[in-house]
Short mmCIF file of C-alpha atoms in Angstrom, two decimals:
data_model
loop_
_atom_site.label_atom_id
_atom_site.label_comp_id
_atom_site.label_asym_id
_atom_site.label_seq_id
_atom_site.Cartn_x
_atom_site.Cartn_y
_atom_site.Cartn_z
CA MET T 25 24.91 -13.99 -2.02
CA THR T 26 26.88 -10.27 -1.17
CA LEU T 27 25.48 -7.63 1.36
CA GLU T 28 24.40 -5.57 -1.09
CA THR T 29 22.02 -7.71 -2.84
CA LEU T 30 20.83 -9.12 0.70
CA TRP T 31 19.75 -5.76 1.91
CA ALA T 32 18.57 -4.51 -1.69
CA LEU T 33 15.96 -8.50 -1.13
CA VAL T 34 15.28 -7.46 2.11
CA LEU T 35 14.17 -4.06 1.24
CA VAL T 36 11.86 -5.12 -1.65
CA TRP T 37 10.21 -7.78 0.55
CA LEU T 38 9.02 -5.26 3.11
CA VAL T 39 8.00 -2.66 1.03
CA ALA T 40 5.88 -5.73 -0.96
CA GLY T 41 4.86 -6.56 2.79
CA TYR T 42 3.65 -3.18 3.32
CA LEU T 43 1.87 -2.81 0.02
CA VAL T 44 -0.10 -5.76 0.07
CA LEU T 45 -1.38 -5.86 3.93
CA ASP T 46 -1.71 -2.58 4.66
CA GLY T 47 -3.11 -1.35 1.30
CA TYR T 48 -6.37 -3.87 2.09
CA ASP T 49 -6.25 -1.65 4.69
CA TYR T 50 -6.19 1.67 2.62
CA GLY T 51 -8.90 -0.19 0.43
CA ILE T 52 -11.50 -0.69 3.57
CA GLY T 53 -11.18 2.75 4.75
CA MET T 54 -11.70 4.41 1.51
CA LEU T 55 -15.23 2.27 0.79
CA LEU T 56 -15.86 2.88 4.11
CA PRO T 57 -19.24 4.99 2.72
CA ALA T 58 -19.78 3.42 -0.03
CA LEU T 59 -20.44 -0.11 1.62
CA GLY T 60 -21.24 0.82 5.50
CA ARG T 61 -24.95 0.84 4.98
CA ASP T 62 -25.47 1.45 8.49
CA ASP T 63 -23.41 1.60 11.51
CA ARG T 64 -23.28 -1.99 12.15
CA ARG T 65 -22.14 -2.97 8.54
CA ARG T 66 -19.38 -0.39 8.72
CA ARG T 67 -18.45 -1.75 12.51
CA LEU T 68 -18.06 -5.11 10.45
CA MET T 69 -15.43 -3.92 7.70
CA LEU T 70 -13.30 -2.48 10.29
CA ASN T 71 -13.72 -5.55 12.66
CA ALA T 72 -12.46 -7.56 9.49
CA THR T 73 -9.15 -5.61 9.59
CA GLY T 74 -8.92 -4.59 13.47
CA PRO T 75 -6.65 -7.23 14.43
CA PHE T 76 -4.22 -7.16 11.84
CA LEU T 77 -4.19 -2.99 11.20
CA LEU T 78 -1.27 -2.73 13.98
CA GLY T 79 0.75 -5.21 12.34
CA ASN T 80 0.02 -4.32 9.03
CA GLU T 81 1.47 -0.81 9.76
CA VAL T 82 4.78 -2.42 11.31
CA TRP T 83 5.91 -2.83 8.27
CA LEU T 84 5.80 0.49 7.07
CA VAL T 85 8.04 1.35 10.18
CA ALA T 86 10.72 -1.87 8.93
CA VAL T 87 10.61 -0.45 5.88
CA ALA T 88 11.37 3.27 7.40
CA GLY T 89 13.84 2.06 9.53
CA VAL T 90 16.12 -0.20 6.65
CA MET T 91 15.96 2.35 4.39
CA ILE T 92 17.53 5.01 6.96
CA ALA T 93 19.87 2.62 8.32
CA ALA T 94 21.23 0.33 5.32
CA PHE T 95 19.91 2.98 2.33
CA PRO T 96 21.28 6.28 3.39
CA GLY T 97 21.33 7.53 0.48
CA LEU T 98 18.42 6.42 -1.20
CA GLU T 99 16.30 7.85 2.09
CA GLY T 100 18.19 11.00 1.65
CA ALA T 101 16.87 11.38 -1.98
CA LEU T 102 13.24 10.25 -1.86
CA PHE T 103 12.59 12.15 1.11
CA THR T 104 13.81 15.12 -0.90
CA ALA T 105 12.28 15.13 -3.74
CA TYR T 106 9.06 13.85 -2.77
CA TYR T 107 8.65 14.88 0.48
CA PRO T 108 4.97 16.33 0.32
CA LEU T 109 4.08 12.83 -0.75
CA ILE T 110 5.63 11.19 2.07
CA ALA T 111 4.87 14.05 4.26
CA ALA T 112 0.83 13.71 3.64
CA LEU T 113 1.15 9.54 3.33
CA LEU T 114 2.20 9.78 7.26
CA ALA T 115 -0.55 12.63 7.93
CA GLY T 116 -3.09 10.00 6.43
CA LEU T 117 -1.54 6.86 8.98
CA MET T 118 -2.35 9.42 11.48
CA LEU T 119 -5.63 10.41 10.79
CA ARG T 120 -6.58 7.13 9.88
CA GLY T 121 -5.48 5.38 13.30
CA THR T 122 -7.28 7.94 14.94
CA GLY T 123 -10.72 7.41 13.40
CA ILE T 124 -10.67 3.74 13.52
CA GLN T 125 -9.30 3.67 17.09
CA LEU T 126 -11.45 6.94 18.45
CA ARG T 127 -14.76 5.69 16.99
CA ARG T 128 -16.21 3.45 19.39
CA PHE T 129 -15.41 6.16 22.33
CA GLY T 130 -17.85 8.90 21.09
CA ARG T 131 -21.59 8.68 22.06
CA GLY T 132 -23.74 9.88 18.98
CA PRO T 133 -23.99 9.77 15.49
CA GLY T 134 -22.22 12.98 15.06
CA TRP T 135 -19.22 11.69 17.31
CA ARG T 136 -18.84 8.51 14.53
CA THR T 137 -19.61 10.43 11.47
CA ALA T 138 -16.75 12.62 12.07
CA MET T 139 -14.36 9.62 13.07
CA ASP T 140 -15.33 7.90 9.75
CA ALA T 141 -14.65 11.11 7.91
CA ALA T 142 -11.21 10.69 9.45
CA THR T 143 -10.88 7.01 8.49
CA VAL T 144 -11.85 7.93 5.03
CA THR T 145 -9.78 10.78 4.31
CA GLY T 146 -6.23 9.02 6.00
CA SER T 147 -6.96 5.96 3.80
CA LEU T 148 -7.35 8.14 0.67
CA VAL T 149 -4.78 10.29 0.97
CA PRO T 150 -2.37 7.62 1.61
CA ALA T 151 -3.82 5.45 -1.23
CA ALA T 152 -3.05 8.63 -3.86
CA ALA T 153 -0.02 9.54 -2.40
CA LEU T 154 1.57 5.89 -3.22
CA GLY T 155 0.10 5.67 -6.74
CA MET T 156 1.58 9.71 -7.36
CA LEU T 157 5.01 8.47 -5.98
CA VAL T 158 5.10 6.15 -8.80
CA GLY T 159 4.20 8.74 -11.05
CA GLY T 160 6.68 10.80 -9.42
CA MET T 161 9.66 7.99 -9.72
CA LEU T 162 8.73 7.39 -13.58
CA ARG T 163 9.12 11.33 -14.72
CA GLY T 164 11.89 11.42 -12.59
CA ALA T 165 12.88 13.93 -9.70
CA PRO T 166 13.26 17.52 -10.32
CA GLN T 167 16.22 18.69 -9.99
CA GLY T 168 17.18 22.21 -8.20
CA LEU T 169 13.41 23.22 -7.80
CA SER T 170 12.34 25.38 -4.98
CA ALA T 171 10.13 23.47 -1.81
CA GLY T 172 7.05 25.49 -3.63
CA ALA T 173 7.82 24.63 -7.08
CA ALA T 174 9.01 20.80 -6.39
CA ALA T 175 5.34 20.92 -5.08
CA ALA T 176 3.41 21.96 -7.42
CA ASP T 177 5.56 19.82 -9.84
CA LEU T 178 3.84 16.54 -8.32
CA LEU T 179 0.61 18.02 -9.85
CA HIS T 180 1.49 17.52 -13.22
CA PRO T 181 -1.47 15.40 -15.13
CA PHE T 182 0.13 12.29 -15.46
CA THR T 183 1.52 12.12 -11.69
CA LEU T 184 -2.31 13.06 -10.59
CA LEU T 185 -3.78 9.88 -13.23
CA CYS T 186 -1.25 7.75 -11.09
CA GLY T 187 -2.70 8.63 -8.21
CA LEU T 188 -6.30 8.04 -9.39
CA ALA T 189 -4.69 4.58 -10.20
CA GLY T 190 -3.46 4.31 -6.77
CA VAL T 191 -6.09 4.84 -5.49
CA LEU T 192 -8.59 2.47 -7.61
CA LEU T 193 -5.93 -0.37 -6.86
CA PHE T 194 -6.23 0.23 -3.33
CA SER T 195 -9.92 0.24 -3.21
CA LEU T 196 -9.98 -2.89 -5.18
CA HIS T 197 -7.61 -4.69 -2.86
CA GLY T 198 -9.82 -3.80 -0.37
CA ALA T 199 -12.79 -4.97 -1.48
CA VAL T 200 -11.69 -8.24 -2.35
CA TYR T 201 -10.51 -8.75 1.15
CA LEU T 202 -13.46 -8.31 2.49
CA ALA T 203 -15.09 -10.59 -0.01
CA LEU T 204 -12.67 -12.93 1.58
CA ARG T 205 -12.83 -12.15 5.00
CA LEU T 206 -16.95 -11.48 5.43
CA GLY T 207 -19.64 -13.84 5.38
CA GLY T 208 -23.56 -13.32 4.44
CA PRO T 209 -24.82 -10.52 2.57
CA ALA T 210 -22.04 -8.48 4.07
CA GLY T 211 -20.09 -10.75 1.39
CA ASP T 212 -22.04 -10.71 -1.51
CA GLN T 213 -21.86 -6.47 -1.27
CA ALA T 214 -18.16 -6.76 -1.41
CA ARG T 215 -18.31 -9.08 -3.98
CA ALA T 216 -20.48 -6.78 -5.95
CA ALA T 217 -18.01 -3.74 -5.20
CA VAL T 218 -15.03 -5.78 -6.74
CA GLY T 219 -17.73 -5.68 -9.83
CA ARG T 220 -17.64 -2.21 -9.90
CA LEU T 221 -14.32 -1.42 -9.37
CA ALA T 222 -12.35 -4.10 -11.33
CA PRO T 223 -13.23 -1.89 -14.86
CA ALA T 224 -12.76 1.14 -13.35
CA ALA T 225 -9.24 0.57 -12.34
CA LEU T 226 -8.41 -2.03 -15.32
CA ALA T 227 -9.30 1.73 -17.14
CA VAL T 228 -7.27 3.57 -15.45
CA VAL T 229 -4.25 2.11 -15.49
CA VAL T 230 -4.44 1.39 -18.98
CA ALA T 231 -5.02 5.40 -19.21
CA ALA T 232 -1.87 5.81 -17.09
CA ALA T 233 0.48 3.13 -18.77
CA ALA T 234 -0.59 4.65 -22.44
CA ALA T 235 -0.09 8.34 -20.88
CA GLY T 236 3.59 7.65 -19.92
CA ALA T 237 4.98 6.07 -23.27
CA LEU T 238 3.83 8.90 -24.58
CA SER T 239 5.71 11.11 -22.03
CA GLY T 240 8.72 11.81 -23.06
CA ASP T 241 9.75 12.51 -19.19
CA VAL T 242 9.05 9.21 -18.57
CA ARG T 243 10.76 7.45 -21.86
CA ALA T 244 14.02 9.49 -20.63
CA VAL T 245 13.88 7.74 -17.25
CA LEU T 246 13.47 4.28 -18.34
CA THR T 247 16.43 2.39 -19.32
CA ALA T 248 14.35 -0.85 -20.16
CA PRO T 249 10.90 0.19 -21.46
CA VAL T 250 10.19 -3.31 -22.17
CA SER T 251 10.39 -4.31 -18.68
CA ALA T 252 8.21 -0.98 -17.34
CA ALA T 253 5.39 -1.90 -19.99
CA VAL T 254 5.27 -5.55 -18.72
CA GLY T 255 4.43 -4.74 -14.92
CA ALA T 256 1.91 -2.56 -16.17
CA ALA T 257 0.70 -5.45 -18.16
CA ILE T 258 1.02 -7.40 -15.74
CA ALA T 259 -1.44 -4.92 -12.85
CA VAL T 260 -4.09 -4.92 -16.01
CA GLY T 261 -4.14 -8.36 -16.24
CA ALA T 262 -4.40 -9.03 -12.52
CA CYS T 263 -7.01 -6.83 -12.14
CA ALA T 264 -9.13 -8.59 -14.97
CA ALA T 265 -8.42 -11.93 -13.30
CA ALA T 266 -9.63 -10.94 -9.45
CA TRP T 267 -12.62 -9.67 -11.59
CA ALA T 268 -13.27 -13.24 -12.50
CA LEU T 269 -12.00 -15.04 -9.73
CA ALA T 270 -13.90 -12.85 -7.05
CA ARG T 271 -17.34 -13.42 -9.51
CA SER T 272 -17.05 -17.41 -9.52
CA GLY T 273 -16.07 -16.80 -5.33
CA ALA T 274 -12.33 -17.93 -5.49
CA ALA T 275 -11.91 -15.25 -3.12
CA ALA T 276 -8.33 -16.03 -2.11
CA ALA T 277 -7.05 -16.51 -5.44
CA ALA T 278 -8.65 -13.08 -6.30
CA PHE T 279 -7.09 -11.65 -3.34
CA ALA T 280 -3.38 -12.90 -5.00
CA CYS T 281 -4.30 -11.59 -7.87
CA THR T 282 -4.93 -7.82 -6.65
CA SER T 283 -1.91 -8.25 -4.25
CA VAL T 284 -0.30 -8.50 -7.80
CA ALA T 285 -1.76 -5.69 -9.05
CA VAL T 286 -0.81 -3.05 -6.60
CA LEU T 287 2.85 -4.39 -6.33
CA ALA T 288 3.35 -4.52 -10.26
CA PRO T 289 3.42 -0.49 -10.68
CA PHE T 290 5.93 -0.60 -8.17
CA ALA T 291 7.96 -3.41 -9.78
CA ALA T 292 7.35 -1.37 -13.24
CA VAL T 293 9.49 1.30 -11.99
CA LEU T 294 12.34 -0.88 -10.04
CA ALA T 295 12.70 -2.88 -13.77
CA GLY T 296 12.18 -0.02 -16.01
CA ALA T 297 14.80 1.81 -14.41
CA ARG T 298 17.45 -0.75 -13.76
CA PRO T 299 20.09 -0.80 -12.76
CA HIS T 300 19.34 2.83 -11.23
CA VAL T 301 17.07 2.92 -7.79
CA PHE T 302 16.53 7.23 -7.96
CA THR T 303 16.46 8.87 -11.56
CA GLY T 304 16.37 12.92 -12.17
CA ARG T 305 14.33 14.80 -14.32
CA ALA T 306 15.41 13.86 -17.72
CA GLY T 307 17.68 10.75 -16.66
CA GLU T 308 19.93 13.16 -14.53
CA GLY T 309 21.20 12.44 -11.60
CA ALA T 310 20.74 8.72 -11.74
CA LEU T 311 21.69 6.51 -8.63
CA THR T 312 22.28 2.89 -8.46
CA LEU T 313 21.88 0.12 -5.68
CA SER T 314 25.99 0.73 -4.83
CA ASP T 315 25.89 4.67 -4.49
CA VAL T 316 22.70 4.57 -2.39
CA LEU T 317 24.11 1.99 0.04
CA ALA T 318 25.66 2.05 4.03
CA ASP T 319 29.19 0.49 3.92
CA GLU T 320 29.84 -2.72 4.33
CA ALA T 321 30.67 -3.00 7.86
CA THR T 322 27.58 -1.29 8.83
CA LEU T 323 25.60 -3.82 6.61
CA ALA T 324 27.14 -6.76 8.18
CA LEU T 325 26.73 -5.43 11.55
CA LEU T 326 22.66 -4.53 10.74
CA ALA T 327 22.64 -8.31 9.28
CA TRP T 328 22.87 -10.03 12.87
CA PHE T 329 19.46 -7.47 13.90
CA ILE T 330 16.83 -7.61 11.11
CA VAL T 331 17.30 -11.65 11.00
CA PRO T 332 15.97 -12.56 14.68
CA LEU T 333 14.03 -9.52 13.66
CA ALA T 334 11.96 -10.95 11.09
CA VAL T 335 11.58 -14.19 12.55
CA VAL T 336 9.74 -12.75 15.43
CA GLY T 337 7.83 -10.28 13.27
CA LEU T 338 7.04 -13.48 10.55
CA ALA T 339 5.60 -16.35 13.39
CA ALA T 340 3.81 -12.92 15.71
CA GLN T 341 1.90 -12.19 12.59
CA ALA T 342 1.30 -15.88 11.17
CA TRP T 343 -0.17 -16.58 14.45
CA ASN T 344 -2.50 -13.30 14.61
CA TRP T 345 -3.55 -14.49 11.25
CA TRP T 346 -4.13 -18.06 12.63
CA SER T 347 -5.57 -16.95 15.70
CA PHE T 348 -8.50 -14.09 14.29
CA ARG T 349 -9.10 -16.91 10.79
CA GLU T 350 -12.74 -17.43 10.88
CA ARG T 351 -15.16 -15.41 8.75
CA LEU T 352 -16.95 -12.40 9.80
CA ASP T 353 -20.96 -12.28 9.21
CA GLU T 354 -23.69 -10.31 10.96
CA ARG T 355 -23.69 -12.13 14.30
CA SER T 356 -20.15 -11.82 14.68
CA PRO T 357 -18.98 -9.80 17.94
CA LEU T 358 -17.77 -6.61 17.48
CA TYR T 359 -15.11 -4.60 19.18
CA PHE T 360 -14.41 -1.56 17.26
#
């Protein structure tokens, strides 16, 4: 295996871990007002992810670190073209963390309401930003635009539709996670939410796929449109399977399906644009993997650090999951 292939796999693995693990945190945050009928239920929802919250966010830190060190060309291109979305994502993460961590320190319902609003907003914004990032990459990065024009370009209807798809997919992922982690009435309520969210997610993903197929900008970017179509079909099928599995009580299998569903749009971008990893509008300014990677000596040096860090990180997260493996219910002690 070449260093180029190794680091490509490392980056894909880290991005996948971030989307799957922090993705359900976004879903839980967005569902807080809908499923949290009272303060006790909201605390139960937050405690379902509480032990894993910071560990899940580490995946994004790892993505940023690996991209800056090993993929400087890709980091520069993405941050330049999509900086409004990346800035919104980071601001949302900080807002969500503030809402969850400070919620228990205030007195009175007003404080908790404000912190819950911060949690919902801080979950909704990153979910929408990730969906819009997929839409923006499918249309191609704008070339030679001013800062204001670049931000306005992200408000294209197709990009906004992808943002809505991101919100619904991550919400569905969070609802399935709650069905997996919560027992009693709270778990039943989460399964009912899956039944409402799955058809909505299916409809919007299908609409986004159809809009992409009709878009001249998208067709100009995709070098392998069949692969992109397969990715969209996988997202649709995974949502439908998660809906059926959640209704039958197979929450773990449903969670696996929603994990595939949130990954499929990003896989569709990579597969559909190959061998390019970044493309400008109308296919201009396309960059391949070799164009964005650091030099071989840097990659070889970094490999000595990433392997032990990955082993330690995975072991710590596995231990954390094992330690907090029991399902929560209305009688469980709550610390958030």
